[in-house]
mmCIF file of C-alpha atoms in Angstrom:
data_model
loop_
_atom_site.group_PDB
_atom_site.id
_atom_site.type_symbol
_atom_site.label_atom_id
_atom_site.label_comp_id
_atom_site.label_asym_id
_atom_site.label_seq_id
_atom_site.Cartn_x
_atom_site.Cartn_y
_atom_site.Cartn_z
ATOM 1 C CA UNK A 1 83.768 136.078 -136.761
ATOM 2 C CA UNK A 2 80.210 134.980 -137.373
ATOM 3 C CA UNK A 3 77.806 135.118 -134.440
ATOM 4 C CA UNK A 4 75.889 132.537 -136.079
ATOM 5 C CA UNK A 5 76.151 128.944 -133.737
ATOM 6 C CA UNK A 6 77.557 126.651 -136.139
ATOM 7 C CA UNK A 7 75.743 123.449 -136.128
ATOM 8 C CA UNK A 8 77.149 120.290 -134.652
ATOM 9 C CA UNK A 9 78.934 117.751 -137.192
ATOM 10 C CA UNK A 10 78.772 114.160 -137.503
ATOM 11 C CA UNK A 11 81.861 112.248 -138.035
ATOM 12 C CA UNK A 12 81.297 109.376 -140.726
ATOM 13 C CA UNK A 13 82.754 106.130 -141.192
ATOM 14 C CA UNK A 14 86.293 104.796 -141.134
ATOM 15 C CA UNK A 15 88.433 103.729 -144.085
ATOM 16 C CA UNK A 16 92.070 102.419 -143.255
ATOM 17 C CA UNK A 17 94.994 100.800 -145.930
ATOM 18 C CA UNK A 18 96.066 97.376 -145.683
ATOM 19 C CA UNK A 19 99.486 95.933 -146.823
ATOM 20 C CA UNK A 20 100.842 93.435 -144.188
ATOM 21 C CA UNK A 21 103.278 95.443 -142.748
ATOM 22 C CA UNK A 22 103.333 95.807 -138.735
ATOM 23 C CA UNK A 23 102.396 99.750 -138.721
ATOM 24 C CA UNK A 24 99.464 98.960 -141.080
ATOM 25 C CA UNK A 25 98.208 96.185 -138.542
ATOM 26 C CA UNK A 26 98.490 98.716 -135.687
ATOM 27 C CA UNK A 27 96.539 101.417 -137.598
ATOM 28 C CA UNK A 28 93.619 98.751 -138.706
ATOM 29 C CA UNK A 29 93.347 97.831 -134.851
ATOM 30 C CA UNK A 30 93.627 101.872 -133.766
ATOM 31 C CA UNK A 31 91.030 102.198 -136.758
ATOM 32 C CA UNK A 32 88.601 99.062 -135.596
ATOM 33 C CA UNK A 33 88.580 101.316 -132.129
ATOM 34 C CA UNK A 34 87.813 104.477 -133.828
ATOM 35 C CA UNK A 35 84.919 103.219 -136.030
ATOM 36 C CA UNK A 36 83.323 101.363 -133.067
ATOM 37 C CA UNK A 37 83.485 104.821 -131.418
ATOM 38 C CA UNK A 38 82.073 106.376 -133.552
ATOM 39 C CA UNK A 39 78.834 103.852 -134.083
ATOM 40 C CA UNK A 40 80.219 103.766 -137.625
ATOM 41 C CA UNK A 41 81.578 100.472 -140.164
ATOM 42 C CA UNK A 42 85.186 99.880 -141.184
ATOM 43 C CA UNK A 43 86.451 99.770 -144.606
ATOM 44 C CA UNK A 44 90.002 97.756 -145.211
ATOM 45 C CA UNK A 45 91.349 98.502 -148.490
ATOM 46 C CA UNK A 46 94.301 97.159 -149.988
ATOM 47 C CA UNK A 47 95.881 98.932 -153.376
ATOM 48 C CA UNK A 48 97.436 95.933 -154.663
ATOM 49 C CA UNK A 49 98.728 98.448 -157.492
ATOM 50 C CA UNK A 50 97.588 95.730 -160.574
ATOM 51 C CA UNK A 51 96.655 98.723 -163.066
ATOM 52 C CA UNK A 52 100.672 99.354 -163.652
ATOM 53 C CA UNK A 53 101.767 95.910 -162.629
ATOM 54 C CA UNK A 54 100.035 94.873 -165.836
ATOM 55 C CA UNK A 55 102.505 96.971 -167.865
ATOM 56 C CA UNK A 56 105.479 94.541 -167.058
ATOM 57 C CA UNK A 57 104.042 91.308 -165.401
ATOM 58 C CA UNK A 58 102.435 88.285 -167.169
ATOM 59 C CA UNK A 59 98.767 86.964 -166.335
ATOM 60 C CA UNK A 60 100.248 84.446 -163.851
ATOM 61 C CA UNK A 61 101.908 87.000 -161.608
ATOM 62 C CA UNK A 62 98.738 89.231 -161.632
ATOM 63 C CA UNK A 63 96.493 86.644 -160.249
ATOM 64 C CA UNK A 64 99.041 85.596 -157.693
ATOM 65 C CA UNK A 65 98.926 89.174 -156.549
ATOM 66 C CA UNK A 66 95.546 89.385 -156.889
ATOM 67 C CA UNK A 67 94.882 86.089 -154.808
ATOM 68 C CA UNK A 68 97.195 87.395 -151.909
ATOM 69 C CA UNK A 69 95.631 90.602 -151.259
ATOM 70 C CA UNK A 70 92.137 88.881 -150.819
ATOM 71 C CA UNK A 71 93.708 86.611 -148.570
ATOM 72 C CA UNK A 72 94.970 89.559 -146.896
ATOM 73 C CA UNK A 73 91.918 91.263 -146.658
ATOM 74 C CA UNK A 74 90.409 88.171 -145.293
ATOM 75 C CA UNK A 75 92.581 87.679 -142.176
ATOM 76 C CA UNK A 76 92.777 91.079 -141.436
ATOM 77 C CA UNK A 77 89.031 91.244 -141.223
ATOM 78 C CA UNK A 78 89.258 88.348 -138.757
ATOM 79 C CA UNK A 79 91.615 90.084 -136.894
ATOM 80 C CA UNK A 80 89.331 92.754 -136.224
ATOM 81 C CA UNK A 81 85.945 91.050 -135.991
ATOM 82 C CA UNK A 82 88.229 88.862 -133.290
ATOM 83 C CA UNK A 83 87.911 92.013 -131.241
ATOM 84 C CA UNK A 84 85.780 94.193 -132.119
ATOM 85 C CA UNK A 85 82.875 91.344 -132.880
ATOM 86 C CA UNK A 86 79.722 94.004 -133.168
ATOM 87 C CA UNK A 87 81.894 96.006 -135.538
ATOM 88 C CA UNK A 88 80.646 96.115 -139.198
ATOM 89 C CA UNK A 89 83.637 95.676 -141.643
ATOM 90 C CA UNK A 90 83.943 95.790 -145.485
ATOM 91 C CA UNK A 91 86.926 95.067 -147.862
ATOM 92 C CA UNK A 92 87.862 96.497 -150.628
ATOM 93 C CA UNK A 93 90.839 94.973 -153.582
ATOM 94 C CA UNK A 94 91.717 98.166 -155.179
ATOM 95 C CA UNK A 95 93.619 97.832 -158.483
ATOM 96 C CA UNK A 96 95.067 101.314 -158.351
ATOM 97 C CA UNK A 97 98.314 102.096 -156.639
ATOM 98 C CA UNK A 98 97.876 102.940 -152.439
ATOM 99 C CA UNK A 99 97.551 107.040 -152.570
ATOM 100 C CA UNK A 100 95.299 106.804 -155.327
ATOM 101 C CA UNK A 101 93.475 103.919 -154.185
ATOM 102 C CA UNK A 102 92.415 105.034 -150.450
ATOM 103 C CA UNK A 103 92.080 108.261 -151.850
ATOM 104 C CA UNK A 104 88.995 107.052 -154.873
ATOM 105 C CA UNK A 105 87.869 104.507 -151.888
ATOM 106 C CA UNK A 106 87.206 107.257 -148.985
ATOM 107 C CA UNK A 107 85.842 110.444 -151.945
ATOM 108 C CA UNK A 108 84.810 113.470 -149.542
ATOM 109 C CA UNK A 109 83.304 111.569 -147.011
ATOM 110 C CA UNK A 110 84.416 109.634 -143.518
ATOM 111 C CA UNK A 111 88.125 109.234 -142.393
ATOM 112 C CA UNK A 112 91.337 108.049 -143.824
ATOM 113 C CA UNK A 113 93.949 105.734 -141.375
ATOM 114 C CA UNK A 114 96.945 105.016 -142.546
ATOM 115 C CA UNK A 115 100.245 103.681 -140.372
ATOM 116 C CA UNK A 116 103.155 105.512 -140.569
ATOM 117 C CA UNK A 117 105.535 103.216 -142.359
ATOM 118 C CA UNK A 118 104.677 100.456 -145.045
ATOM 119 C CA UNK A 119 106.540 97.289 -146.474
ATOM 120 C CA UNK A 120 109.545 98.232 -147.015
ATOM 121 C CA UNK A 121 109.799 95.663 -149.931
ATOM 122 C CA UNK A 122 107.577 98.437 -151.992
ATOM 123 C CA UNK A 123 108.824 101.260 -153.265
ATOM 124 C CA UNK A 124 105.921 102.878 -153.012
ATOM 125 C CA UNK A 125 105.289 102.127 -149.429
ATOM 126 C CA UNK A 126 108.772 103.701 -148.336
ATOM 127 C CA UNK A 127 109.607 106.233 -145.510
ATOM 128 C CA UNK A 128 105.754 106.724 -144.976
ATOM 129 C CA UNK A 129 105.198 108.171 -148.829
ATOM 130 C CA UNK A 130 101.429 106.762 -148.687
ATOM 131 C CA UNK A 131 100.847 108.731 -145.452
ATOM 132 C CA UNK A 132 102.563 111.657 -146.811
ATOM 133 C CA UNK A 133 101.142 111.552 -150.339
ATOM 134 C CA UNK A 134 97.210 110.668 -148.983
ATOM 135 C CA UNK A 135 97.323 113.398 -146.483
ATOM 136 C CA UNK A 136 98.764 116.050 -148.896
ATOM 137 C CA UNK A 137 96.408 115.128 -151.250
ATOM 138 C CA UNK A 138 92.533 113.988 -150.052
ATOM 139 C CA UNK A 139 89.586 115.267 -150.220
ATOM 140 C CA UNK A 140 88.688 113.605 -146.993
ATOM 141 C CA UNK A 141 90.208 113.974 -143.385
ATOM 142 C CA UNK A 142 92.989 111.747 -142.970
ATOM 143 C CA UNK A 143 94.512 109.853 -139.668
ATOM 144 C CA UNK A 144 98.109 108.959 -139.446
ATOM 145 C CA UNK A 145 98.419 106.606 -136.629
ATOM 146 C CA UNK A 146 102.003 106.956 -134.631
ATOM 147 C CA UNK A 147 103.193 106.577 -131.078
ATOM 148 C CA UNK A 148 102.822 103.395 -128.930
ATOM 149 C CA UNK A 149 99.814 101.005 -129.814
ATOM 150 C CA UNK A 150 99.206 100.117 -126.279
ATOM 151 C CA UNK A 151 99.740 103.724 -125.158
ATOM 152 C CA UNK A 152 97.150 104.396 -122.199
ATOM 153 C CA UNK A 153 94.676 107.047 -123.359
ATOM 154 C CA UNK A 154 95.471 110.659 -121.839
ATOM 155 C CA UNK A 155 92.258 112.070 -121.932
ATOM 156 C CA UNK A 156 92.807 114.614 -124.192
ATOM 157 C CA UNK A 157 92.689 115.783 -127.893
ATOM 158 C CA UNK A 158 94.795 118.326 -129.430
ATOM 159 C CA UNK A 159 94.105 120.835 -132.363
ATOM 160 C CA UNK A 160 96.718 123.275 -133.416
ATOM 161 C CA UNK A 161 95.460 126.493 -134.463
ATOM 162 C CA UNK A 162 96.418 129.683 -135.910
ATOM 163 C CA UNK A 163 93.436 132.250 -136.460
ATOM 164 C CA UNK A 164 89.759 132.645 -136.774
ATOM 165 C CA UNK A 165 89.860 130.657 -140.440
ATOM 166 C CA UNK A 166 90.009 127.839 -138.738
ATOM 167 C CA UNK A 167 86.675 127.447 -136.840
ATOM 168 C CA UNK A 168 85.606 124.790 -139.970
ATOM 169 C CA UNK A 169 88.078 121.955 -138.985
ATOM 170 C CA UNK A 170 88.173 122.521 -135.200
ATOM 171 C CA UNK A 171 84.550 121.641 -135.069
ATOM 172 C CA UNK A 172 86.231 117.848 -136.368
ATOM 173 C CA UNK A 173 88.395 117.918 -133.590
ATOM 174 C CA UNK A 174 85.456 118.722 -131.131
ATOM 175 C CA UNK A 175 83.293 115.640 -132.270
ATOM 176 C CA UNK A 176 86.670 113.773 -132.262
ATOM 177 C CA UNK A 177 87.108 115.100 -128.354
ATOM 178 C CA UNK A 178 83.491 114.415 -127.935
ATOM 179 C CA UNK A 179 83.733 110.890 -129.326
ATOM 180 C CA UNK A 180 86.115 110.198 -126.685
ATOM 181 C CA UNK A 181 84.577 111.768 -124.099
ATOM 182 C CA UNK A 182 87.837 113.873 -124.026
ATOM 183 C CA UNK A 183 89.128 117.056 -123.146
ATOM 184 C CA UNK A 184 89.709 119.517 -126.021
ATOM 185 C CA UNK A 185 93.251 121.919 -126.153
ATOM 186 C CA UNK A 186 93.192 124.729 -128.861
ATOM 187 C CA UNK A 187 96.975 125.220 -128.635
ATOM 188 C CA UNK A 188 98.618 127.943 -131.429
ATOM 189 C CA UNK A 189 102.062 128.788 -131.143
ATOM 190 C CA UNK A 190 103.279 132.492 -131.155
ATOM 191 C CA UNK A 191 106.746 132.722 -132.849
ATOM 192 C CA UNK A 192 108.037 136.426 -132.330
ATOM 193 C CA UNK A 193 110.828 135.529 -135.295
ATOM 194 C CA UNK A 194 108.278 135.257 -137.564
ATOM 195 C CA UNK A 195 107.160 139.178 -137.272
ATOM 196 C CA UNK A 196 111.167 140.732 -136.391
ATOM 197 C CA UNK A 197 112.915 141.810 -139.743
ATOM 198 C CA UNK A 198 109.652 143.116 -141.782
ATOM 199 C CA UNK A 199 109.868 146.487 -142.391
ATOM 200 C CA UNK A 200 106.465 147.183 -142.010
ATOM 201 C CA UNK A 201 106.069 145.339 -138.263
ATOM 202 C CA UNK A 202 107.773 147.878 -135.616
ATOM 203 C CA UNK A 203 108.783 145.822 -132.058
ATOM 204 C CA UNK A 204 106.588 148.220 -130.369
ATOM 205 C CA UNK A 205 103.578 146.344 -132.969
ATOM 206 C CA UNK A 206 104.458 142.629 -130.961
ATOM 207 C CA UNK A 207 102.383 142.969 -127.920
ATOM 208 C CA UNK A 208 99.297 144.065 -130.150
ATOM 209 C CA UNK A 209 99.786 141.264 -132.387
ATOM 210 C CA UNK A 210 100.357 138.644 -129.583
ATOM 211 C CA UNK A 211 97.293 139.949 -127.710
ATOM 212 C CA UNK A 212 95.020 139.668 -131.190
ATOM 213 C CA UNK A 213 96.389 136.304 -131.583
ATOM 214 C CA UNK A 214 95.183 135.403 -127.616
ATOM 215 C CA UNK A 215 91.929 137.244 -128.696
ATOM 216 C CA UNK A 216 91.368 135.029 -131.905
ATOM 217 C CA UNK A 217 92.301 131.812 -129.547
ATOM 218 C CA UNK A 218 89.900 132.049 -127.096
ATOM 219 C CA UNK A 219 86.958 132.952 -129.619
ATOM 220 C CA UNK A 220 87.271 129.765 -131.282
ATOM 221 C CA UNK A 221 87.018 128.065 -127.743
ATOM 222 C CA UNK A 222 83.948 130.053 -127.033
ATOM 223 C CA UNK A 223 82.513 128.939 -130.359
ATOM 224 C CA UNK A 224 83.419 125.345 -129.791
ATOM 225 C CA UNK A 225 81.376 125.889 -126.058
ATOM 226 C CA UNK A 226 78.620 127.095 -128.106
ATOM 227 C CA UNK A 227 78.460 123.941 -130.071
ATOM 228 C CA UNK A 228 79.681 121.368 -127.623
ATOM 229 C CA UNK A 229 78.410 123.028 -124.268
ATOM 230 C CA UNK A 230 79.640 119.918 -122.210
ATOM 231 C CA UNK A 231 82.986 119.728 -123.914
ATOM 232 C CA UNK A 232 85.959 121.047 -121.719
ATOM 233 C CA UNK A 233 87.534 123.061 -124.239
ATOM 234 C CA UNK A 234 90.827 124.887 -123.109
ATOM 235 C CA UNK A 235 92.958 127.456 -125.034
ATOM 236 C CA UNK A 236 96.704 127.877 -124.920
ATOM 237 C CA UNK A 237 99.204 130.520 -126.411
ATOM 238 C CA UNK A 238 102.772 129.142 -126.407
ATOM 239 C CA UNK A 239 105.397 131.432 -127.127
ATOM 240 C CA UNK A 240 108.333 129.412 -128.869
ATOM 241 C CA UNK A 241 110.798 129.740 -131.556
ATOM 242 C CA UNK A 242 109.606 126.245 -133.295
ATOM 243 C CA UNK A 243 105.801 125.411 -134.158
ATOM 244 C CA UNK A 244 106.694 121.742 -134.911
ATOM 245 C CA UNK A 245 108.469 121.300 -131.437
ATOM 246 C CA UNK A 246 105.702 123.102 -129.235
ATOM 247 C CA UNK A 247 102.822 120.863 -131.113
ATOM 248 C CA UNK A 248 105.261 117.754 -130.901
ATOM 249 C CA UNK A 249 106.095 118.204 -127.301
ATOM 250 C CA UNK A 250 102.017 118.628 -126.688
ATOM 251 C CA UNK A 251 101.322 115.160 -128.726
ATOM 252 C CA UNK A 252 103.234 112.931 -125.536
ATOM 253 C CA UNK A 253 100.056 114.163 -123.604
ATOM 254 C CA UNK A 254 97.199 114.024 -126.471
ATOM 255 C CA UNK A 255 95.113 110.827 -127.984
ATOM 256 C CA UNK A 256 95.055 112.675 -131.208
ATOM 257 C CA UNK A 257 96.482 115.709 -132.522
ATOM 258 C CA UNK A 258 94.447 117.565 -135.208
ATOM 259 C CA UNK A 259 95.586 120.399 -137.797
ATOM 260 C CA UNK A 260 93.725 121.960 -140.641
ATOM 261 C CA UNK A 261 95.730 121.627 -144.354
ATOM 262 C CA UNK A 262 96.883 124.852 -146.285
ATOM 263 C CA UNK A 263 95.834 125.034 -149.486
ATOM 264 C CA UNK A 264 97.901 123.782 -152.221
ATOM 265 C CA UNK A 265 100.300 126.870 -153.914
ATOM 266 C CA UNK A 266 98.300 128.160 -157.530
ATOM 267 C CA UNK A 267 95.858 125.227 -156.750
ATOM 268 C CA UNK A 268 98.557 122.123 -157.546
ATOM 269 C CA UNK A 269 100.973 119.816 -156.214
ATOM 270 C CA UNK A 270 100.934 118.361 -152.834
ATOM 271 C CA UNK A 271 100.214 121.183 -150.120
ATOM 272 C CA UNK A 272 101.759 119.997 -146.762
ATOM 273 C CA UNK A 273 103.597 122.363 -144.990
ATOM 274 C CA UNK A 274 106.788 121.330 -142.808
ATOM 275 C CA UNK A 275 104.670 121.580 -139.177
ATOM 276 C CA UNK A 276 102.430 119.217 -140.741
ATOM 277 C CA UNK A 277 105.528 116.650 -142.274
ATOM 278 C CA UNK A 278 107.009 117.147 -138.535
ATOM 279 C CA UNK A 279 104.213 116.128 -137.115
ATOM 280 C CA UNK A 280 103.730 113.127 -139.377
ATOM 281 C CA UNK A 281 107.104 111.952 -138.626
ATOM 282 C CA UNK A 282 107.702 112.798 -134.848
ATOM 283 C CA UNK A 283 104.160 112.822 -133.123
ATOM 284 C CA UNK A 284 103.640 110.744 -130.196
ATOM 285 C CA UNK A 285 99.985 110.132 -130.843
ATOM 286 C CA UNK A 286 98.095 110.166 -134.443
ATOM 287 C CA UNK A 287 97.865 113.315 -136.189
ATOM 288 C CA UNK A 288 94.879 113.860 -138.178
ATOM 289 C CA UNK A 289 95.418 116.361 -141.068
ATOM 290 C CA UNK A 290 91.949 117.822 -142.451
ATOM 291 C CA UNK A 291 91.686 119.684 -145.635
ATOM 292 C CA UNK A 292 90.802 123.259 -146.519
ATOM 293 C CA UNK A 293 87.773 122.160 -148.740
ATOM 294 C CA UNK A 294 86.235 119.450 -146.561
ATOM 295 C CA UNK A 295 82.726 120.324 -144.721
ATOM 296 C CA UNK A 296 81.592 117.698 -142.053
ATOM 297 C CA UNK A 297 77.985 116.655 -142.728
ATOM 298 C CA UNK A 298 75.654 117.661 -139.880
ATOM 299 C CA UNK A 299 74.615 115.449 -136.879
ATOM 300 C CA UNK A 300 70.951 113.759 -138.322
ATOM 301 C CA UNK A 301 68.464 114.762 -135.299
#
């Protein structure tokens, strides 16, 4: 692992979809309190999908969907300037569809909220696909907002890690901790089934590997002291048969749960693995999923 003391990033502004449905009005509000957090503006987009509507409905129908999206836009705004009344906030009518959409309105830069479930009069919007398909897919980190919306805050942020590679996105989850002025837990989970059966891994090999993995562990906590020397940072090895249970079991005590993104198989398709669709399904707090290629900008000084 580098020596080198990475230099502290700067988490950018917040972007979060609109569509009317209840989980999309708790994630603008958990969104709204992120943004003001950070000392950064809020973006509301809503995809109101008019690029293929046009394919099958007339001129009429276009502007009517057209006209209730702004209106949307509009009183969610006021929802959040209602609360948050020092918090800059944009709007955006995007014609695309809602993946696409939040994903061109975000690019590489700032953070992507999304709820968990949307209108379940769009197809689209189903079973949490937009969550699912924007997380899978963007360039930029993205938030899926779950558990209670009134949940008291625990004091605590979460990242799930696996091995020295992943120094890059746990320095996000430090300014996220830091932001809060929250604890930080590196927690990776050490699965013994996942080294019995290969012929070249001998049982007498497990303790070695378990000890390198508690090795790797607490070097990313040093490097996260080195960066955030105020942040209490603490590291955890969990043995367990299921990654997704351990990290969904640590979410009831966590504000946020954070986990970098594999990279996509032959460089295509959609590249979540199933810890990461657990997690976006069964979490007790938001889970932010950051991608492989994203580099946080630098704190200005």
């Amino acid at each position: 692992m580098n020596s080198e003391i990475a230099a502290r990033p700067e988490l950018g502004n917040v972007l979060v979809g609109v569509d009317g449905s209840p989980s999309a009005r708790t994630a603008v509000l958990w969104a709204a309190d992120e943004a003001a957090r950070r000392g950064r503006s809020l973006h509301l987009v809503h995809a109101a999908d008019t690029d293929r509507r046009a394919l099958f409905a007339n001129a009429e129908t276009l502007q009517a969907v057209r006209e209730a999206g702004r209106d949307l836009l509009i009183d969610t705004a006021s929802l959040v300037q209602d609360r948050f009344p020092d918090l800059a906030v944009t709007r955006e009518l995007s014609r695309q569809e809602p993946v696409a959409g939040l994903r061109a309105a975000a690019g590489h830069r700032g953070t992507i909220v999304v709820g968990n479930r949307g209108l379940g009069g769009f197809s689209a919007l189903l079973l949490g696909s937009v969550g699912l398909g924007v997380a899978g897919r963007a360039e930029a980190p993205v938030i899926v907002v779950r558990g209670e919306g009134e949940r008291p805050e625990t004091g605590s942020v979460t990242a799930a890690v696996h091995d020295a590679e992943d120094l890059g996105w746990l320095l996000l989850a430090a300014a996220e901790a830091d932001a809060r002025k929250a604890a930080l837990r590196l927690v990776s989970v050490w699965n013994v089934l996942t080294h019995v059966g290969s012929v070249a891994t001998m049982l007498d090999d497990l303790d070695g590997i378990a000890q390198q993995r508690v090795y790797e562990v607490k070097s990313l906590a040093d490097r996260v002291r080195e960066v955030y020397p105020q942040l209490i940072v603490g590291h955890h090895v969990v043995t367990g048969t299921s990654t997704p249970g351990t990290l969904i079991d640590a979410s009831r005590h966590s504000d946020l749960l954070v986990l970098g993104r594999g990279r996509r198989p032959l460089g295509v398709g959609p590249s979540l693995g199933r810890v990461a669709h657990a997690l976006i399904h069964h979490a007790h707090c938001p889970v932010e999923i950051v991608p492989p290629s994203f580099v946080m900008p630098a704190a200005r000084t």
